[in-house]
C-alpha cells in the first residue's frame, strides 16, 4: 500500500490551511493562527467523549489531527455543547494571556476547514453522529 497523501503532503497542506486560518481570522502571524486553531479545536474536543473525538479526528488532515489530540486528558464525561457565546468564551480562555482569536474564530476556522483538504461529505457524516451541538459548532 502506498503512503497516504495526507501524510506525504502534510506540511504543505497544513501550511496552506494555517495561512487560510490567518487570513480568514484577519490575524497577523502564523503563530496567532496556530493558537487560534488550537483553541477552536480544543474547545470542540472538550465537549466530546473519547470515542466521538476519535471519530472526528479520523476525518482531519494529519497535522490538524495531531493538534486536535495533543495534550488531551479525558478524565471526566464531557459537558453538553453550550450556546455560541459560552463557546466563544471557552475558546478565548485557551492560553488566555496569548489568545488573540477574534469572536468569529469558530466560524472562521470552520470555513477554512471546509475549504481545506477535508472531505465535506465525511465531515457532515461524522457530525451527524456526534452529540447535539456538534453540527452547529462547525457552521460557517
PDB file of C-alpha atoms in Angstrom:
ATOM      1  CA  UNK A   1       0.000   0.000   0.000  1.00  0.00           C
ATOM      2  CA  UNK A   2       1.437   3.415  -0.887  1.00  0.00           C
ATOM      3  CA  UNK A   3       1.880   6.146   1.688  1.00  0.00           C
ATOM      4  CA  UNK A   4      -1.396   8.080   2.088  1.00  0.00           C
ATOM      5  CA  UNK A   5      -1.260  11.525   0.524  1.00  0.00           C
ATOM      6  CA  UNK A   6      -2.448  13.102   3.775  1.00  0.00           C
ATOM      7  CA  UNK A   7       0.937  12.132   5.274  1.00  0.00           C
ATOM      8  CA  UNK A   8       3.048  12.681   2.179  1.00  0.00           C
ATOM      9  CA  UNK A   9       1.824  16.270   1.750  1.00  0.00           C
ATOM     10  CA  UNK A  10       1.110  17.003   5.421  1.00  0.00           C
ATOM     11  CA  UNK A  11       3.437  20.002   5.793  1.00  0.00           C
ATOM     12  CA  UNK A  12       2.417  21.595   2.506  1.00  0.00           C
ATOM     13  CA  UNK A  13      -1.297  21.104   3.186  1.00  0.00           C
ATOM     14  CA  UNK A  14      -1.058  22.403   6.754  1.00  0.00           C
ATOM     15  CA  UNK A  15       0.898  25.465   5.642  1.00  0.00           C
ATOM     16  CA  UNK A  16      -1.865  26.338   3.170  1.00  0.00           C
ATOM     17  CA  UNK A  17      -4.531  25.690   5.799  1.00  0.00           C
ATOM     18  CA  UNK A  18      -2.889  27.792   8.520  1.00  0.00           C
ATOM     19  CA  UNK A  19      -2.455  30.671   6.040  1.00  0.00           C
ATOM     20  CA  UNK A  20      -6.169  30.421   5.295  1.00  0.00           C
ATOM     21  CA  UNK A  21      -6.971  30.491   9.034  1.00  0.00           C
ATOM     22  CA  UNK A  22      -4.657  33.501   9.462  1.00  0.00           C
ATOM     23  CA  UNK A  23      -6.269  35.402   6.600  1.00  0.00           C
ATOM     24  CA  UNK A  24      -9.861  34.439   7.428  1.00  0.00           C
ATOM     25  CA  UNK A  25      -9.422  35.435  11.088  1.00  0.00           C
ATOM     26  CA  UNK A  26      -7.551  38.580   9.990  1.00  0.00           C
ATOM     27  CA  UNK A  27      -4.587  37.715  12.189  1.00  0.00           C
ATOM     28  CA  UNK A  28      -1.042  38.941  11.689  1.00  0.00           C
ATOM     29  CA  UNK A  29       1.070  35.810  12.039  1.00  0.00           C
ATOM     30  CA  UNK A  30       1.118  32.052  11.593  1.00  0.00           C
ATOM     31  CA  UNK A  31       1.701  31.762  15.359  1.00  0.00           C
ATOM     32  CA  UNK A  32      -1.536  33.613  16.101  1.00  0.00           C
ATOM     33  CA  UNK A  33      -3.361  31.454  13.561  1.00  0.00           C
ATOM     34  CA  UNK A  34      -1.960  28.267  15.098  1.00  0.00           C
ATOM     35  CA  UNK A  35      -3.078  29.255  18.602  1.00  0.00           C
ATOM     36  CA  UNK A  36      -6.493  30.274  17.303  1.00  0.00           C
ATOM     37  CA  UNK A  37      -6.885  26.955  15.501  1.00  0.00           C
ATOM     38  CA  UNK A  38      -5.722  25.084  18.584  1.00  0.00           C
ATOM     39  CA  UNK A  39      -8.174  26.951  20.823  1.00  0.00           C
ATOM     40  CA  UNK A  40     -11.087  26.197  18.486  1.00  0.00           C
ATOM     41  CA  UNK A  41     -10.174  22.513  18.149  1.00  0.00           C
ATOM     42  CA  UNK A  42      -9.635  22.012  21.881  1.00  0.00           C
ATOM     43  CA  UNK A  43     -12.886  23.793  22.714  1.00  0.00           C
ATOM     44  CA  UNK A  44     -14.764  21.459  20.381  1.00  0.00           C
ATOM     45  CA  UNK A  45     -12.918  18.417  21.742  1.00  0.00           C
ATOM     46  CA  UNK A  46     -13.821  19.324  25.323  1.00  0.00           C
ATOM     47  CA  UNK A  47     -17.482  18.565  24.554  1.00  0.00           C
ATOM     48  CA  UNK A  48     -16.862  15.105  23.084  1.00  0.00           C
ATOM     49  CA  UNK A  49     -16.386  11.657  24.524  1.00  0.00           C
ATOM     50  CA  UNK A  50     -13.161   9.876  23.637  1.00  0.00           C
ATOM     51  CA  UNK A  51     -14.991   7.740  21.082  1.00  0.00           C
ATOM     52  CA  UNK A  52     -16.606  10.769  19.404  1.00  0.00           C
ATOM     53  CA  UNK A  53     -13.354  12.742  19.412  1.00  0.00           C
ATOM     54  CA  UNK A  54     -11.563   9.861  17.712  1.00  0.00           C
ATOM     55  CA  UNK A  55     -14.327   9.620  15.118  1.00  0.00           C
ATOM     56  CA  UNK A  56     -13.916  13.326  14.394  1.00  0.00           C
ATOM     57  CA  UNK A  57     -10.127  13.146  14.349  1.00  0.00           C
ATOM     58  CA  UNK A  58     -10.233  10.422  11.686  1.00  0.00           C
ATOM     59  CA  UNK A  59     -11.505  12.920   9.095  1.00  0.00           C
ATOM     60  CA  UNK A  60      -8.953  15.628   9.862  1.00  0.00           C
ATOM     61  CA  UNK A  61      -5.742  16.111   7.892  1.00  0.00           C
ATOM     62  CA  UNK A  62      -2.648  14.747   9.652  1.00  0.00           C
ATOM     63  CA  UNK A  63      -1.257  17.876  11.313  1.00  0.00           C
ATOM     64  CA  UNK A  64      -4.679  19.243  12.249  1.00  0.00           C
ATOM     65  CA  UNK A  65      -5.479  15.838  13.768  1.00  0.00           C
ATOM     66  CA  UNK A  66      -2.312  15.993  15.861  1.00  0.00           C
ATOM     67  CA  UNK A  67      -3.233  19.460  17.157  1.00  0.00           C
ATOM     68  CA  UNK A  68      -6.775  18.288  17.919  1.00  0.00           C
ATOM     69  CA  UNK A  69      -5.480  15.402  20.046  1.00  0.00           C
ATOM     70  CA  UNK A  70      -2.405  16.985  21.676  1.00  0.00           C
ATOM     71  CA  UNK A  71      -2.200  17.183  25.481  1.00  0.00           C
ATOM     72  CA  UNK A  72      -5.648  15.662  25.927  1.00  0.00           C
ATOM     73  CA  UNK A  73      -6.523  14.219  29.312  1.00  0.00           C
ATOM     74  CA  UNK A  74     -10.106  12.971  29.013  1.00  0.00           C
ATOM     75  CA  UNK A  75     -10.840  12.218  32.646  1.00  0.00           C
ATOM     76  CA  UNK A  76     -14.436  13.335  33.076  1.00  0.00           C
ATOM     77  CA  UNK A  77     -17.539  12.975  30.942  1.00  0.00           C
ATOM     78  CA  UNK A  78     -17.837  15.994  28.646  1.00  0.00           C
ATOM     79  CA  UNK A  79     -20.391  18.715  29.209  1.00  0.00           C
ATOM     80  CA  UNK A  80     -23.018  19.229  26.503  1.00  0.00           C
ATOM     81  CA  UNK A  81     -22.343  21.908  23.910  1.00  0.00           C
ATOM     82  CA  UNK A  82     -23.357  25.297  25.317  1.00  0.00           C
ATOM     83  CA  UNK A  83     -24.613  28.231  23.275  1.00  0.00           C
ATOM     84  CA  UNK A  84     -22.295  30.200  20.976  1.00  0.00           C
ATOM     85  CA  UNK A  85     -21.398  32.995  23.457  1.00  0.00           C
ATOM     86  CA  UNK A  86     -20.230  30.420  26.012  1.00  0.00           C
ATOM     87  CA  UNK A  87     -18.260  28.533  23.344  1.00  0.00           C
ATOM     88  CA  UNK A  88     -16.554  31.785  22.341  1.00  0.00           C
ATOM     89  CA  UNK A  89     -15.684  32.440  25.987  1.00  0.00           C
ATOM     90  CA  UNK A  90     -14.305  28.890  26.343  1.00  0.00           C
ATOM     91  CA  UNK A  91     -12.274  29.251  23.140  1.00  0.00           C
ATOM     92  CA  UNK A  92     -10.835  32.574  24.286  1.00  0.00           C
ATOM     93  CA  UNK A  93      -9.850  31.043  27.640  1.00  0.00           C
ATOM     94  CA  UNK A  94      -7.399  28.643  25.950  1.00  0.00           C
ATOM     95  CA  UNK A  95      -3.981  30.226  26.577  1.00  0.00           C
ATOM     96  CA  UNK A  96      -5.882  33.295  27.697  1.00  0.00           C
ATOM     97  CA  UNK A  97      -2.863  35.581  28.029  1.00  0.00           C
ATOM     98  CA  UNK A  98      -1.713  34.768  24.482  1.00  0.00           C
ATOM     99  CA  UNK A  99      -5.040  34.281  22.733  1.00  0.00           C
ATOM    100  CA  UNK A 100      -5.756  36.872  20.028  1.00  0.00           C
ATOM    101  CA  UNK A 101      -8.621  34.941  18.439  1.00  0.00           C
ATOM    102  CA  UNK A 102     -11.463  37.130  17.208  1.00  0.00           C
ATOM    103  CA  UNK A 103     -15.017  36.457  18.365  1.00  0.00           C
ATOM    104  CA  UNK A 104     -15.637  34.994  14.906  1.00  0.00           C
ATOM    105  CA  UNK A 105     -12.799  32.438  15.228  1.00  0.00           C
ATOM    106  CA  UNK A 106     -15.021  29.362  15.467  1.00  0.00           C
ATOM    107  CA  UNK A 107     -16.880  30.300  12.290  1.00  0.00           C
ATOM    108  CA  UNK A 108     -13.653  31.408  10.610  1.00  0.00           C
ATOM    109  CA  UNK A 109     -11.852  28.151  11.376  1.00  0.00           C
ATOM    110  CA  UNK A 110     -14.937  26.196  10.286  1.00  0.00           C
ATOM    111  CA  UNK A 111     -14.898  27.995   6.936  1.00  0.00           C
ATOM    112  CA  UNK A 112     -11.162  27.395   6.472  1.00  0.00           C
ATOM    113  CA  UNK A 113     -11.533  23.740   7.471  1.00  0.00           C
ATOM    114  CA  UNK A 114     -14.276  23.244   4.877  1.00  0.00           C
ATOM    115  CA  UNK A 115     -12.043  24.853   2.227  1.00  0.00           C
ATOM    116  CA  UNK A 116      -9.034  22.700   3.138  1.00  0.00           C
ATOM    117  CA  UNK A 117      -8.375  19.100   2.224  1.00  0.00           C
ATOM    118  CA  UNK A 118     -11.159  17.820   4.478  1.00  0.00           C
ATOM    119  CA  UNK A 119     -13.902  15.916   2.699  1.00  0.00           C
ATOM    120  CA  UNK A 120     -17.109  17.862   3.383  1.00  0.00           C
ATOM    121  CA  UNK A 121     -19.239  14.720   2.983  1.00  0.00           C
ATOM    122  CA  UNK A 122     -17.126  12.955   5.624  1.00  0.00           C
ATOM    123  CA  UNK A 123     -17.453  15.978   7.899  1.00  0.00           C
ATOM    124  CA  UNK A 124     -21.247  16.013   7.580  1.00  0.00           C
ATOM    125  CA  UNK A 125     -21.425  12.236   8.092  1.00  0.00           C
ATOM    126  CA  UNK A 126     -19.380  12.378  11.294  1.00  0.00           C
ATOM    127  CA  UNK A 127     -21.107  15.474  12.659  1.00  0.00           C
ATOM    128  CA  UNK A 128     -24.471  13.750  12.187  1.00  0.00           C
ATOM    129  CA  UNK A 129     -23.494  11.039  14.696  1.00  0.00           C
ATOM    130  CA  UNK A 130     -21.884  13.362  17.245  1.00  0.00           C
ATOM    131  CA  UNK A 131     -23.770  14.944  20.156  1.00  0.00           C
ATOM    132  CA  UNK A 132     -26.280  17.719  19.684  1.00  0.00           C
ATOM    133  CA  UNK A 133     -24.443  20.966  19.102  1.00  0.00           C
ATOM    134  CA  UNK A 134     -21.541  19.483  17.131  1.00  0.00           C
ATOM    135  CA  UNK A 135     -23.027  20.367  13.749  1.00  0.00           C
ATOM    136  CA  UNK A 136     -23.883  23.870  14.919  1.00  0.00           C
ATOM    137  CA  UNK A 137     -20.299  24.333  16.188  1.00  0.00           C
ATOM    138  CA  UNK A 138     -18.875  23.805  12.680  1.00  0.00           C
ATOM    139  CA  UNK A 139     -21.296  26.076  10.814  1.00  0.00           C
ATOM    140  CA  UNK A 140     -19.506  28.809   8.949  1.00  0.00           C
TER     141      UNK A 140
END
